[in-house]
Structure formats: structure tokens, C-alpha cells
Coordinates of C-alpha atoms and ligand atoms in Angstrom, one line a residue:
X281 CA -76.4 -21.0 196.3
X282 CA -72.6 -21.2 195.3
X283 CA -71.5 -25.1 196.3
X284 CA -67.3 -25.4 197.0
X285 CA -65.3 -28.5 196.0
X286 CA -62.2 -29.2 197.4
X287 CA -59.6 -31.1 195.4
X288 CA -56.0 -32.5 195.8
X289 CA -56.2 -31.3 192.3
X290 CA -52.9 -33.6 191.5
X291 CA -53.6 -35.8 188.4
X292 CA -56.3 -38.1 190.3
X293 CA -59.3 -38.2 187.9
X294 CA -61.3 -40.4 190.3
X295 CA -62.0 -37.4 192.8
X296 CA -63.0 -35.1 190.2
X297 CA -65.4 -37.9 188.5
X298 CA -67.0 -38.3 192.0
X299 CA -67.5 -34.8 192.5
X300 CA -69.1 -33.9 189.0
X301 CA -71.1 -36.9 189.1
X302 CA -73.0 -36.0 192.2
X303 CA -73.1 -32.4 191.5
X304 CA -74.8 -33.7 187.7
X305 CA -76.9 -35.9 189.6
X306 CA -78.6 -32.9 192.0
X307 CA -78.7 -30.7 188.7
X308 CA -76.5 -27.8 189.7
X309 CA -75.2 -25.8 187.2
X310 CA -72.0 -25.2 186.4
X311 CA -71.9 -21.2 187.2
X312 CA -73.1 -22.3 190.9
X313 CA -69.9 -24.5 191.4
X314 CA -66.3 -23.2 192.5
X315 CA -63.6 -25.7 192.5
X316 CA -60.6 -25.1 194.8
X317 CA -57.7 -27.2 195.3
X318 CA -55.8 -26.3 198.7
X319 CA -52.9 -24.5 196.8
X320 CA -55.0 -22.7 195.0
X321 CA -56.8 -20.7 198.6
X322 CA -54.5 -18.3 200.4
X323 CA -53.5 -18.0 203.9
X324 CA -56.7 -18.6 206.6
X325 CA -58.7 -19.2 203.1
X326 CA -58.0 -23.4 203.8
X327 CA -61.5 -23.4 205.6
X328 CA -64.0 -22.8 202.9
X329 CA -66.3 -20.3 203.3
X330 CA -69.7 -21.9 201.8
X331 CA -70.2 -25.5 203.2
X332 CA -68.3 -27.8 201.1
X333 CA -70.1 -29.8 198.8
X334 CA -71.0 -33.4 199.7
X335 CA -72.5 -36.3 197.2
X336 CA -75.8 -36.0 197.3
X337 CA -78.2 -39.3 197.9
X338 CA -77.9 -42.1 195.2
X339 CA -80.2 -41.1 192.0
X340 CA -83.0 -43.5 190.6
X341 CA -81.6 -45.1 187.6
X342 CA -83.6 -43.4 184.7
X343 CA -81.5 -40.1 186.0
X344 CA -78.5 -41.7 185.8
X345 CA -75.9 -39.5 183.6
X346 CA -74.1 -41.2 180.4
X347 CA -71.0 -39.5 178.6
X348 CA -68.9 -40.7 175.3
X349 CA -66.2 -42.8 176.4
X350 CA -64.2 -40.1 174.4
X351 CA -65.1 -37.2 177.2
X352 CA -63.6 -39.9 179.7
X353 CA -60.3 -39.8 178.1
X354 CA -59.8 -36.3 177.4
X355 CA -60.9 -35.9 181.0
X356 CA -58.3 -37.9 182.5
X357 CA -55.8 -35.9 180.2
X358 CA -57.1 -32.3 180.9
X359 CA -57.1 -33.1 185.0
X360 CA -53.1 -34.0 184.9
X361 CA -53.5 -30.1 183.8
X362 CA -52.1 -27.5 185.9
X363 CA -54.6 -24.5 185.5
X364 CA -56.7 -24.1 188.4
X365 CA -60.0 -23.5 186.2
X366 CA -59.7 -27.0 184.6
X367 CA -62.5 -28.5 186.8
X368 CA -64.8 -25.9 185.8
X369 CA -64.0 -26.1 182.4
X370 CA -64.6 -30.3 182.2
X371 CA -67.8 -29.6 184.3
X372 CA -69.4 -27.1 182.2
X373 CA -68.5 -29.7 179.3
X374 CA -70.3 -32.7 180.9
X375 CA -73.1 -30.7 181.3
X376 CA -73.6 -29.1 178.0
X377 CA -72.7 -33.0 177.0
X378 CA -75.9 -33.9 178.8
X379 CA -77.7 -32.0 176.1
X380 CA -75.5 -32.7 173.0
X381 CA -73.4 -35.7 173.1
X382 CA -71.5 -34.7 169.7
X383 CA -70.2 -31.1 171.7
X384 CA -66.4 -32.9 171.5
X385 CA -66.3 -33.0 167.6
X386 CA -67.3 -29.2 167.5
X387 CA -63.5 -28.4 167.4
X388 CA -64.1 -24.5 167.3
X389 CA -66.7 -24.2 170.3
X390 CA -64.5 -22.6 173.1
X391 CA -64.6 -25.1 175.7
X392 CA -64.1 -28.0 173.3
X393 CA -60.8 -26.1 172.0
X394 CA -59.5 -24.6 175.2
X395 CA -60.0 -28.9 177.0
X396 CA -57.6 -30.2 173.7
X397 CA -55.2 -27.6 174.2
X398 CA -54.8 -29.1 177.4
X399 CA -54.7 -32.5 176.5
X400 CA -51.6 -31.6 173.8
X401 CA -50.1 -29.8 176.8
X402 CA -50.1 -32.7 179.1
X403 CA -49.4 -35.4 176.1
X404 CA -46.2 -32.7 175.5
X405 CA -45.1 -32.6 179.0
X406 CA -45.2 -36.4 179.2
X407 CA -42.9 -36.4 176.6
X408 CA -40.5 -34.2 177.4
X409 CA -40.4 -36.2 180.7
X410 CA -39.2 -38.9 178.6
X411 CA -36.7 -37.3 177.2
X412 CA -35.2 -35.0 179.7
X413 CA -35.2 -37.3 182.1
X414 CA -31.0 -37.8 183.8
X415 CA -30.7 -40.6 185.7
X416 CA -27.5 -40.4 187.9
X417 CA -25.9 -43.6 189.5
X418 CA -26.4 -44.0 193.2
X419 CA -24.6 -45.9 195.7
X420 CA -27.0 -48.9 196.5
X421 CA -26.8 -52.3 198.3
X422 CA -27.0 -55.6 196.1
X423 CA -26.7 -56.5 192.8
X424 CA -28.6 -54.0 191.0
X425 CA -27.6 -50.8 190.1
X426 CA -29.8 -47.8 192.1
X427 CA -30.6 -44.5 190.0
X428 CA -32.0 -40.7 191.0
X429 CA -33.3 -38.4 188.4
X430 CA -35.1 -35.0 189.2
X431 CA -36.9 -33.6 186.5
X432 CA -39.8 -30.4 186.8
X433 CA -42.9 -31.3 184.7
X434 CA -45.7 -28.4 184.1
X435 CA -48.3 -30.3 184.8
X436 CA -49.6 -33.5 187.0
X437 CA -48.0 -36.4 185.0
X438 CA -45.8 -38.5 186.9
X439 CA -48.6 -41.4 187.5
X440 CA -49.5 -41.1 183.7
X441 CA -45.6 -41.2 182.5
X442 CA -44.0 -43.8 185.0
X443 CA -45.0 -47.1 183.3
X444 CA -42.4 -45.2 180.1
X445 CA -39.9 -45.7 182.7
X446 CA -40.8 -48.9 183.6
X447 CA -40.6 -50.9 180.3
X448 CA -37.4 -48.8 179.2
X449 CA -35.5 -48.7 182.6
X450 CA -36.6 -52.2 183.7
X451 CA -33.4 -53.7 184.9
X452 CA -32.3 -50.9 187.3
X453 CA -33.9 -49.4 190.5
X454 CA -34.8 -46.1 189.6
X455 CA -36.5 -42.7 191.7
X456 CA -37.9 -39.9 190.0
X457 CA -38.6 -36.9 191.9
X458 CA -40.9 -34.5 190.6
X459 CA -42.3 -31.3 192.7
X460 CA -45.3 -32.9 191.3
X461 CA -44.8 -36.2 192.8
X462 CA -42.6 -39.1 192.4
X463 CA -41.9 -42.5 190.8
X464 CA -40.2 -45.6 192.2
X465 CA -39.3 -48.7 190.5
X466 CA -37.1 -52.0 192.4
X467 CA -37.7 -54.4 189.8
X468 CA -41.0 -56.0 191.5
X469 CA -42.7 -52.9 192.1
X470 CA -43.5 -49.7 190.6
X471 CA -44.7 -46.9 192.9
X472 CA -46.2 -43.5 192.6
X473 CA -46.7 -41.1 195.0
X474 CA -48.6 -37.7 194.2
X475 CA -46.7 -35.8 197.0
X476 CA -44.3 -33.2 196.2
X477 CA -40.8 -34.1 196.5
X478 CA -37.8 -32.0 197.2
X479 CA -34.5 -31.9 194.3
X480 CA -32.0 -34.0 195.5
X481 CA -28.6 -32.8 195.8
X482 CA -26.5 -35.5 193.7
X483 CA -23.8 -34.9 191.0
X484 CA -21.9 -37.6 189.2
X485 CA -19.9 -38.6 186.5
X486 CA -23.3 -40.2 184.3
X487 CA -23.2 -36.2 183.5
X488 CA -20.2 -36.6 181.9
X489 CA -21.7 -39.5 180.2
X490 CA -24.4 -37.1 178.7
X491 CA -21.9 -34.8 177.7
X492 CA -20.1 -36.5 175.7
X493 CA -23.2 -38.4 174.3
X494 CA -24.7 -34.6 173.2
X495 CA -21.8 -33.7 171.9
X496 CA -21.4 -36.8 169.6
X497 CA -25.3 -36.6 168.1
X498 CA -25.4 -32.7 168.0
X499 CA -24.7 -32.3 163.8
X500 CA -23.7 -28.4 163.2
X501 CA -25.0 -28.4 160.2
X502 CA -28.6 -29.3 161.2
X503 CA -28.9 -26.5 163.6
X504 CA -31.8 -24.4 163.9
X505 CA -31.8 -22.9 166.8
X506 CA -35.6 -22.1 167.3
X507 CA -36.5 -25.8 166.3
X508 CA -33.9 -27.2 168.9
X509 CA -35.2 -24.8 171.6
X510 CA -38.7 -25.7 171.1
X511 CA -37.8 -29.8 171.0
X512 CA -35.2 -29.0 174.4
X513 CA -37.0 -26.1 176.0
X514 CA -34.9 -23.6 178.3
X515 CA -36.9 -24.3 181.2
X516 CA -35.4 -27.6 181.0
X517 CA -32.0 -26.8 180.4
X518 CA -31.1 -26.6 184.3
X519 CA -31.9 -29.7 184.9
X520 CA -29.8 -31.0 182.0
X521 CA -26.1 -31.4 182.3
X522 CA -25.5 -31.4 178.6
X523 CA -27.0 -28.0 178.7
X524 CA -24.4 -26.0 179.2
X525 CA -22.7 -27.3 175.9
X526 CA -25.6 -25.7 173.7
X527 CA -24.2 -22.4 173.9
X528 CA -20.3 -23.5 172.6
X529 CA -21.7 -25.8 170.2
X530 CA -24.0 -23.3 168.6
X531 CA -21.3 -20.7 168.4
X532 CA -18.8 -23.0 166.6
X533 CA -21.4 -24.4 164.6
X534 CA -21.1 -22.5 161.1
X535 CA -17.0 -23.2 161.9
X536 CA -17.6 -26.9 162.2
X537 CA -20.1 -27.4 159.2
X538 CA -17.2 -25.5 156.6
X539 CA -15.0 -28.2 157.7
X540 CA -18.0 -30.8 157.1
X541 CA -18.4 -29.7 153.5
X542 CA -15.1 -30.2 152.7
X543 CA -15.1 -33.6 153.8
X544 CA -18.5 -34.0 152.0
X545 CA -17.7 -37.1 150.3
X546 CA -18.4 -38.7 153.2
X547 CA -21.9 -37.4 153.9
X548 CA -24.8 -39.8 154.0
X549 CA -27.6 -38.6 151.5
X550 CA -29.5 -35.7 152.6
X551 CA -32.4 -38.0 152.6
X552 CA -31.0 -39.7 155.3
X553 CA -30.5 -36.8 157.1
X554 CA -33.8 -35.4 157.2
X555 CA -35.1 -38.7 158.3
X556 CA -32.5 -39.1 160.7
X557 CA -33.7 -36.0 162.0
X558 CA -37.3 -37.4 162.7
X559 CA -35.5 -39.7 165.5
X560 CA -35.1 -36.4 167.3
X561 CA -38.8 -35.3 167.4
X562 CA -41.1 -36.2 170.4
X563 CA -43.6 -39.3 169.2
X564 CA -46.7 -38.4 167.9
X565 CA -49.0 -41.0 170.2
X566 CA -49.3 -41.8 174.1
X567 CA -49.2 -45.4 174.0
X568 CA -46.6 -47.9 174.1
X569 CA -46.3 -48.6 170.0
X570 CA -45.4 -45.1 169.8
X571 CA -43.1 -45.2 172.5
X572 CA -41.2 -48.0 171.1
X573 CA -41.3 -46.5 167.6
X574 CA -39.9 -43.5 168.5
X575 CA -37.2 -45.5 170.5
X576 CA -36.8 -47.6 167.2
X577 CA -36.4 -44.2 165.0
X578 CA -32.8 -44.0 167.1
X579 CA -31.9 -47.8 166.7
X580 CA -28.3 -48.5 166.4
X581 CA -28.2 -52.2 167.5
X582 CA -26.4 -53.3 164.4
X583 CA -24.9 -51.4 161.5
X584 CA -28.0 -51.2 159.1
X585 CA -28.9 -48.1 160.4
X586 CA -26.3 -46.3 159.0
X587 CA -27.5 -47.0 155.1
X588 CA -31.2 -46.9 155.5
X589 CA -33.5 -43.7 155.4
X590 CA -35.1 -44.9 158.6
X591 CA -36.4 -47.4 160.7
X592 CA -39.4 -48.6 159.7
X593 CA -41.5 -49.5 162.5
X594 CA -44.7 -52.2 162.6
X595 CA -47.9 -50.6 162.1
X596 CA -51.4 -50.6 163.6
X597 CA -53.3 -50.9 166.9
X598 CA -52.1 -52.4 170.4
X599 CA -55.7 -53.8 170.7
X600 CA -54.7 -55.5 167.2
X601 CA -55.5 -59.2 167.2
X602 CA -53.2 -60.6 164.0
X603 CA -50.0 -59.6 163.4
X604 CA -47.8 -60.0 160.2
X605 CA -44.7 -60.5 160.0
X606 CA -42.6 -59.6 156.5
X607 CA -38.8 -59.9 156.9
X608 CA -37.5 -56.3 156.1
X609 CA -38.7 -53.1 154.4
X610 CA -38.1 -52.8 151.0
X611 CA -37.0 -49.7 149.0
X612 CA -40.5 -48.3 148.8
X613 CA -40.8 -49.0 152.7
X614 CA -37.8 -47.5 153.6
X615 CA -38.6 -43.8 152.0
X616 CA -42.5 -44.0 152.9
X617 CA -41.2 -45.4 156.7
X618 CA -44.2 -47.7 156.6
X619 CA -44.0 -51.8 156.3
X620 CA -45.7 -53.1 153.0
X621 CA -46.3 -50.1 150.7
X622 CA -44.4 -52.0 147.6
X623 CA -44.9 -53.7 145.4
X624 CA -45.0 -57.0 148.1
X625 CA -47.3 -54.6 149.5
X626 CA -49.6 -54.6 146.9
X627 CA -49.8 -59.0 147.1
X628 CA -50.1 -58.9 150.6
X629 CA -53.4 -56.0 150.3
X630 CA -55.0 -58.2 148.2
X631 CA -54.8 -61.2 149.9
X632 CA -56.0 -59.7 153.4
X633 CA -59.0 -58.3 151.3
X634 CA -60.1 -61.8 149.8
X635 CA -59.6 -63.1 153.3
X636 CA -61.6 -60.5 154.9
X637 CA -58.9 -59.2 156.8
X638 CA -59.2 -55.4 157.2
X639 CA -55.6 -54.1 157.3
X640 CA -56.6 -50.9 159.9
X641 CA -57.1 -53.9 162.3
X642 CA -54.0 -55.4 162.1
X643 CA -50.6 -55.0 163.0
X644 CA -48.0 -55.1 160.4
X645 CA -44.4 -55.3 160.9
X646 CA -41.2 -56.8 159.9
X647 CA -38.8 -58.9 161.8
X648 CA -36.1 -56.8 160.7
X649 CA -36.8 -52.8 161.0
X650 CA -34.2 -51.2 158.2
X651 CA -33.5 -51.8 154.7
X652 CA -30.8 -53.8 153.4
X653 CA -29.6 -53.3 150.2
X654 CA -26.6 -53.2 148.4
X655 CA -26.3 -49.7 145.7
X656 CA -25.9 -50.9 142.0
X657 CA -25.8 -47.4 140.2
X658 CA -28.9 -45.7 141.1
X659 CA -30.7 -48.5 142.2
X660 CA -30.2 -50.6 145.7
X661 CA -30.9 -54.2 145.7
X662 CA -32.7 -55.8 148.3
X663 CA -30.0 -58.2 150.3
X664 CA -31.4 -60.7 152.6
X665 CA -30.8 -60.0 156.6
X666 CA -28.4 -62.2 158.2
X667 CA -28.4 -64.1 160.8
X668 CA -26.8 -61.6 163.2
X669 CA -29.1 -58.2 162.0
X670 CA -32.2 -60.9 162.7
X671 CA -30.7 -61.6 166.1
X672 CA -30.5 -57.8 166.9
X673 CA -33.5 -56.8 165.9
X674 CA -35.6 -59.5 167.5
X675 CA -35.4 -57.7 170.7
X676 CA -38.0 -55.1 169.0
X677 CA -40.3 -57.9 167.8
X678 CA -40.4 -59.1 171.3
X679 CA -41.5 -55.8 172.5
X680 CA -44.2 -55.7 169.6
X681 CA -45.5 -58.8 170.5
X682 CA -45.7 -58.3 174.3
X683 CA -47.6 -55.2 173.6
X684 CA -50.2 -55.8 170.9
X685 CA -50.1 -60.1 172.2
X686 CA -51.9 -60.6 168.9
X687 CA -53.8 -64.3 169.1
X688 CA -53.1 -64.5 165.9
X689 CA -49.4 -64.4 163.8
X690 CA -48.7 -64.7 160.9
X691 CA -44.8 -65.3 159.8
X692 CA -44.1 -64.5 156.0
X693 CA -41.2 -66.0 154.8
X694 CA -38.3 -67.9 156.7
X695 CA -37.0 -64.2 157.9
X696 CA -40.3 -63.8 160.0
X697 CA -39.9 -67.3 161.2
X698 CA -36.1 -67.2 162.1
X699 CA -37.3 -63.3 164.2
X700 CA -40.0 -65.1 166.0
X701 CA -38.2 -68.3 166.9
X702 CA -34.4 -67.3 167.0
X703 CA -33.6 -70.7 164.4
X704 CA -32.6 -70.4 161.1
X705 CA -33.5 -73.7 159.8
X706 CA -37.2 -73.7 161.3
X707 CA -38.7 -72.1 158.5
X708 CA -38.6 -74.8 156.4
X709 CA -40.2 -77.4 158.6
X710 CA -43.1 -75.3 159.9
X711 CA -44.0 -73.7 156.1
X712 CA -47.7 -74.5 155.1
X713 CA -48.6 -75.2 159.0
X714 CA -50.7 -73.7 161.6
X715 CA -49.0 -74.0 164.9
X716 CA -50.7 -73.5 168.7
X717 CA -48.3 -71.5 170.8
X718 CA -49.7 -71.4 173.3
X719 CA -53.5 -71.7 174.7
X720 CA -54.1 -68.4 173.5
X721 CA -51.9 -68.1 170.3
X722 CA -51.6 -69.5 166.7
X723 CA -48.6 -69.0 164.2
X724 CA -49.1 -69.7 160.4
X725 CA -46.0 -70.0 158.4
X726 CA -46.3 -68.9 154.8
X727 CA -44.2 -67.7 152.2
X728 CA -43.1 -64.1 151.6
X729 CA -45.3 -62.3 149.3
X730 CA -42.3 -60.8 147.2
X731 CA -41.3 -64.8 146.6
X732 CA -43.9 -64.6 143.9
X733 CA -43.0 -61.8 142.0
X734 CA -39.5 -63.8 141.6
X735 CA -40.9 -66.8 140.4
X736 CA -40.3 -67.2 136.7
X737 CA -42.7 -69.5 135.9
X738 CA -46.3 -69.0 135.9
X739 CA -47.6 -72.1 136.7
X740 CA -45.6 -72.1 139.9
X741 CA -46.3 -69.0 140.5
X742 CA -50.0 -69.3 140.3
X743 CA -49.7 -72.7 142.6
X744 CA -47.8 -70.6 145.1
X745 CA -50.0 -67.9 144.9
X746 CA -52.9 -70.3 145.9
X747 CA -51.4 -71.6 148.8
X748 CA -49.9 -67.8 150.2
X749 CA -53.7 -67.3 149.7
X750 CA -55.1 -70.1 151.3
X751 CA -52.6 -69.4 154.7
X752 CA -54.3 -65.9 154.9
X753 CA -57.6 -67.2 154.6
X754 CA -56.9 -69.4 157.3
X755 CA -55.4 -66.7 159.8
X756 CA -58.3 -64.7 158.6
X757 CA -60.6 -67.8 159.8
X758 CA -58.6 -68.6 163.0
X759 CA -59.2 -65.1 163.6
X760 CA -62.9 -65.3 163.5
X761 CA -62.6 -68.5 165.2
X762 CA -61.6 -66.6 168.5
X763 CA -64.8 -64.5 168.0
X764 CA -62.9 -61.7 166.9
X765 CA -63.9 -61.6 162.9
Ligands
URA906 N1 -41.0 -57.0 152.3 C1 -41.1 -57.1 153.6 O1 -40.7 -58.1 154.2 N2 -41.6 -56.1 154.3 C2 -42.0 -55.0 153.8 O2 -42.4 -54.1 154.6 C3 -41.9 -54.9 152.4 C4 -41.4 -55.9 151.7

């Protein structure tokens, strides 16, 4: 006998779960099963034909179906999909899970492939939400300033996307409408509603705004036309007041690089350039870090930007729970685009590993995110970050700390100490101490690694190189101390 379940079918993993749990539970095979969700039925179809399919009775324990955590995830993923047979699909893979829990690594079984595919459709949807989004300015009462956007995702990911908004549009009120539902945020409260919403019908002069903005970042001479159209897809374009600019600028754009080679003097390296041009790519994770590191790959809060290859983001888990802090990348860090690759790099590896530390579990970053440096010849020399480019660029430690809230930190060098405090001269009365920030967090102030490969003298550097030691081993300690070891 066929059984029908009838889903919302909006995003809402928790119905589907319930559903294939009970249908698991009385053993019915996937080809038995028809999912519908209302839209899918046609006219007079709303009233199922079979008798819908109700939870069966609670199961005895021993019968009581397990999956990997990783089928969870992709399942909450692949049922933000639109297609219609995604039920069926994540159904006949909890079944067959039942008989081989390793199914999800067999990338080329069918089902496996055709459930990631989803996943990278949804993960790329949400992104594009976060970058196509246009808020426009609405009249509102109060102090704060009120914001509409209307944006058309493929699939069901308003719920999934709106905490993005949250943390990045956090001091305004904001709506997003969505035919797939919508978002709301007033600054206490953020709330999502899975019902369609209708486009509003607003216009103002924040188009303008993104105009002028598009205008200003679109560089002629990095045009490639399929590249651009596959980063800002035509189906978005309608919905994009800066849209109607691509056509012009792409016409004039061979006109308008001529007259940039001639000025070529001028040009930042082509190295720059083409990591310039990473800032413009969606982020490769979901989660916050990458979020913020993709937000960080466009930084322009003070002017070291505009020398460095790139920003050069912390690196490692959210779930991390010890955190370094260096004080800026160096030359090495700034072309790899990853903190501590140097030759600092190589002191700081080896004292995590006789501390016991594993580096995959921590998160490393720098309280400054470019490179400094001033060019002599061929070479650029590191300069130290003043206290202005600190000041700037704390506003991305914050947002690293409040996301991985390691219970562990550990500040190397007065740089680190001056990002994480905001004072200059505290470096210098916390060095060599472990301090209690709070109930739940611990700072250790230490030197800066690259401080001993300036050291001249080798018994001082050997003395320092104890102590540097000794302050790892101790966050190392303090780490296994909160039973996390
Ligand atoms: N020095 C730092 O402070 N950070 C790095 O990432 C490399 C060298």
C-alpha cells in the first residue's frame, strides 16, 4: 500500500524528520512512500487520495533507528531544496543508511551525489542572498533607521541566511521579503516567517548609492564576462539597481582599460590584483568565520589595504577553544593569505607541538589583518602597526572572539595585547602573566615569536626562548585544565 505525506515543504527539517522517523520505524520502504507538499498537487488534488500517513505507535527501544550526525546536516541542507523529489531522495538515503552507515562517503553512488549537489545549491543560494541583497531606506518612527530589501532565492533559505543579516545589519531595522518567506530584525528581535511575501513596491535614492558604489569597484580591465555572470547571475539582475550599469560598463570596458595602461605607473602589482579579486568571490564555508573573512577580504577600514596582497584572516574552528594572537602577517603570510606560515611561523609550530597544542584545534589570528611593510628594493620590511591601524582593526578581533569565545587567549607580543585591550602601554605590565578575564576566560601575555629571531645574542635568546616556551606550555595546561586537553 502507497502511504502520502503531506509537507509545508518550506525549509522546516523538523516535519520531514518526524515523518521519516515514523515511516523507518513501521519499516516501509521507500518505493511505498509519495511525498507531496500542497504546491506540488493540482487543482481538487489538495485532498489526498490514499489516507495520509500518520506516526505510527512509539517503537521499543532496540528498534530504535540511529544515523551519522553527518546525514543530519546534509539533511537540513538538502530540505531548504526546492525540488519536489527531495524527500524521497533523503528517505531512500536513511534507509539504505540503516544498512550501511558509511553510504555518505561513497561520493559516486547516485543518491549520495545527487543530495550534495543540493547542499552546494542551497549553500550557493545563501550566498548570493548575502550578496544581492538592496536594502532601501524607509520612512520609520524613532531613532533608528527602518530598511526593505526584496530579494528571490531558488530555494528555502531565508530561516538558514537571516542570522548573516543579523550580525552585519545589526544597528538598523531591517525586512527581507522573499516569495519564500521573510526576515525581520528591530534590534531586540529577529523573526522569520516561512510564508510567501509579496515584492514591495519602493524606489529610492540608496539605488543611486549602489550605482555609484558598482561603478567605482567595477575594474575594466578584470572583466570576464562569463566569470562576472556566474558570481552576479542574470536572474538576479532585476532585482539589482546597479544592474543596468553592466551593459555600458562592459561595452566601454576595452576603451577604459587603454587609457589604464597608459597610466600604468600607477597600477598596484598584478599580484595584488588577483588577490584583490578573491574579495569578490562568494566564501567558501557556511559559518560565521567564513562570513567575516570574506567581509575581511574587502576591508578598507584604514589605508593598509591598499599595499598588501590581502587580508589575512585568523584561522581555525568556531568550536576552537585557544586562540592566538600574533600582531600582523608577515611577508610570507601576506602572499600565502594564512597567519603564521613564516618563519615566526615555524617558532610558534614548534612550541604548540612541545606543548601539546594541536594547531587544527586552535584558532590563529592576528590583531592586525594586512601587512605592513615599507619596499626597500625588492624586499619590504616589516613596520610595526600603529596605534590607529590597531584601533581599526580591533573591530575584527572582537568579532573573532565573540564567535569562536575561546577560554583560552593567548596575546603574542605587545601588538596582540594593545588589539585585545585597546592600551598601548599594557603590554608591558601584563608580559609573563596569566590573567582571569572573566569566570570563563584566561589571557597569557607572551612575547612575539619573531622577537627571537632578532635577538643578537644567544644566551638571551635561548633565555627568552624558554620563557615564550614555558607561556605556551601553560595555555596548553590551562587548556587541559578546563577539561578540554
Ligand atoms: N607575525 C605575526 O604576528 N603574525 C603572523 O601571522 C606572522 C608573523
Amino acid at each position: 500500500m502507497m502511504h502520502t505525506v503531506i509537507l509545508e515543504g518550506r525549509g522546516d527539517a523538523g516535519e520531514w524528520r518526524e515523518a521519516a522517523r515514523a515511516l523507518l520505524l513501521g519499516g516501509i520502504e521507500p518505493r511505498l512512500v509519495d511525498w507531496q507538499v500542497p504546491r506540488d498537487l493540482g487543482p481538487g488534488l489538495f485532498e489526498p487520495q490514499q489516507e495520509p500517513f500518520k506516526a505510527l505507535p512509539e517503537a521499543s527501544p532496540s528498534r530504535q533507528p540511529t544515523v551519522p550526525r553527518a546525514f543530519l546536516t546534509l539533511a537540513e541542507s538538502v530540505l531548504c531544496h526546492s525540488d519536489p523529489g527531495r524527500f524521497a531522495l533523503l528517505y531512500r538515503l536513511l534507509w539504505r543508511l540503516q544498512q550501511n552507515r558509511d553510504l555518505l562517503s561513497i561520493k559516486a553512488d547516485g543518491d549520495v551525489a545527487e543530495a550534495f549537489a543540493m547542499e552546494k545549491s542551497v549553500r550557493r543560494d545563501s550566498h548570493k542572498m548575502k550578496a544581492f541583497v538592496r536594502f532601501k531606506e524607509i520612512e520609520g518612527e524613532g531613532s533608528r533607521r527602518r530598511f526593505v530589501a526584496w530579494f528571490e532565492p531558488d530555494h528555502h533559505i531565508v530561516a538558514r541566511t537571516a542570522p548573516f543579516f543579523q550580525r552585519r545589519f545589526n544597528d538598523m531595522d531591517w525586512l527581507i521579503l522573499t516569495p519564500k518567506g521573510s526576515a525581520a530584525w528591530d534590534g531586540r528581535q529577529l523573526q522569520v516567517s516561512l510564508e510567501p511575501a509579496g515584492k514591495p513596491d519602493i524606489m529610492d535614492a540608496t539605488d543611486d548609492l549602489w550605482r555609484t558604489y558598482f561603478t567605482h569597484i567595477f575594474n575594466p580591465a578584470r572583466l570576464k564576462v562569463r566569470a562576472m555572470q556566474s558570481e552576479m547571475p542574470k536572474k538576479y539582475w532585476k532585482n539589482l539597481p546597479e544592474a543596468e550599469l553592466i551593459p555600458g560598463l562592459i561595452a566601454s570596458a576595452e576603451t577604459r582599460v587603454r587609457s589604464m595602461l597608459k597610466e600604468a605607473a600607477s597600477q598596484p602589482p598584478v599580484r595584488h590584483e588577483r588577490r584583490q579579486a578573491i574579495a569578490f568571490e562568494a566564501p567558501e564555508g557556511e559559518g560565521a568565520l567564513s562570513s567575516l573573512a570574506h567581509e575581511a577580504s574587502a576591508c578598507t577600514r584604514c589605508p593598509l589595504h591598499a599595499h598588501a596582497t590581502q587580508t589575512v584572516f585568523g584561522e581555525g574552528k568556531e568550536e576552537a577553544e585557544i586562540m592566538f594572537i600574533g600582531e600582523q602577517p608577515g611577508d610570507r603570510e601576506d602572499i600565502a593569505g594564512r597567519p603564521f606560515v613564516g618563519p615566526a611561523g615555524q617558532i610558534f609550530d614548534r612550541a604548540l607541538m612541545q606543548a601539546g597544542i594541536d594547531r587544527s584545534r586552535a584558532y590563529v589570528t592576528n590583531a592586525v589583518k594586512h601587512f605592513k611593510y615599507e619596499p626597500r628594493g625588492k624586499r619590504r620590511i616589516h613596520k610595526r602597526p600603529d596605534s590607529g591601524e590597531i584601533a581599526h582593526c580591533r573591530w575584527w578581533l572582537q568579532k573573532e572572539l565573540e564567535v569562536v569565545r575561546p577560554k583560552v587567549i593567548v596575546a603574542l607580543g605587545a601588538t596582540a595585547v594593545e588589539g585585545l585591550l585597546g592600551d598601548r602601554t599594557a603590554y608591558q605590565k601584563l608580559k609573563g602573566q596569566a590573567i582571569a578575564l572573566n569566570e570563563e576566560t584566561v589571557l597569557i601575555v607572551t612575547i612575539h615569536p619573531s622577537y627571537l629571531l632578532r635577538l643578537p645574542d644567544e644566551a638571551a635568546r635561548a633565555r627568552e626562548a624558554e620563557g615564550f616556551e614555558a607561556m605556551v606550555r601553560l595555555a596548553g595546561d590551562r587548556l587541559a585544565g578546563v577539561g578540554l586537553g
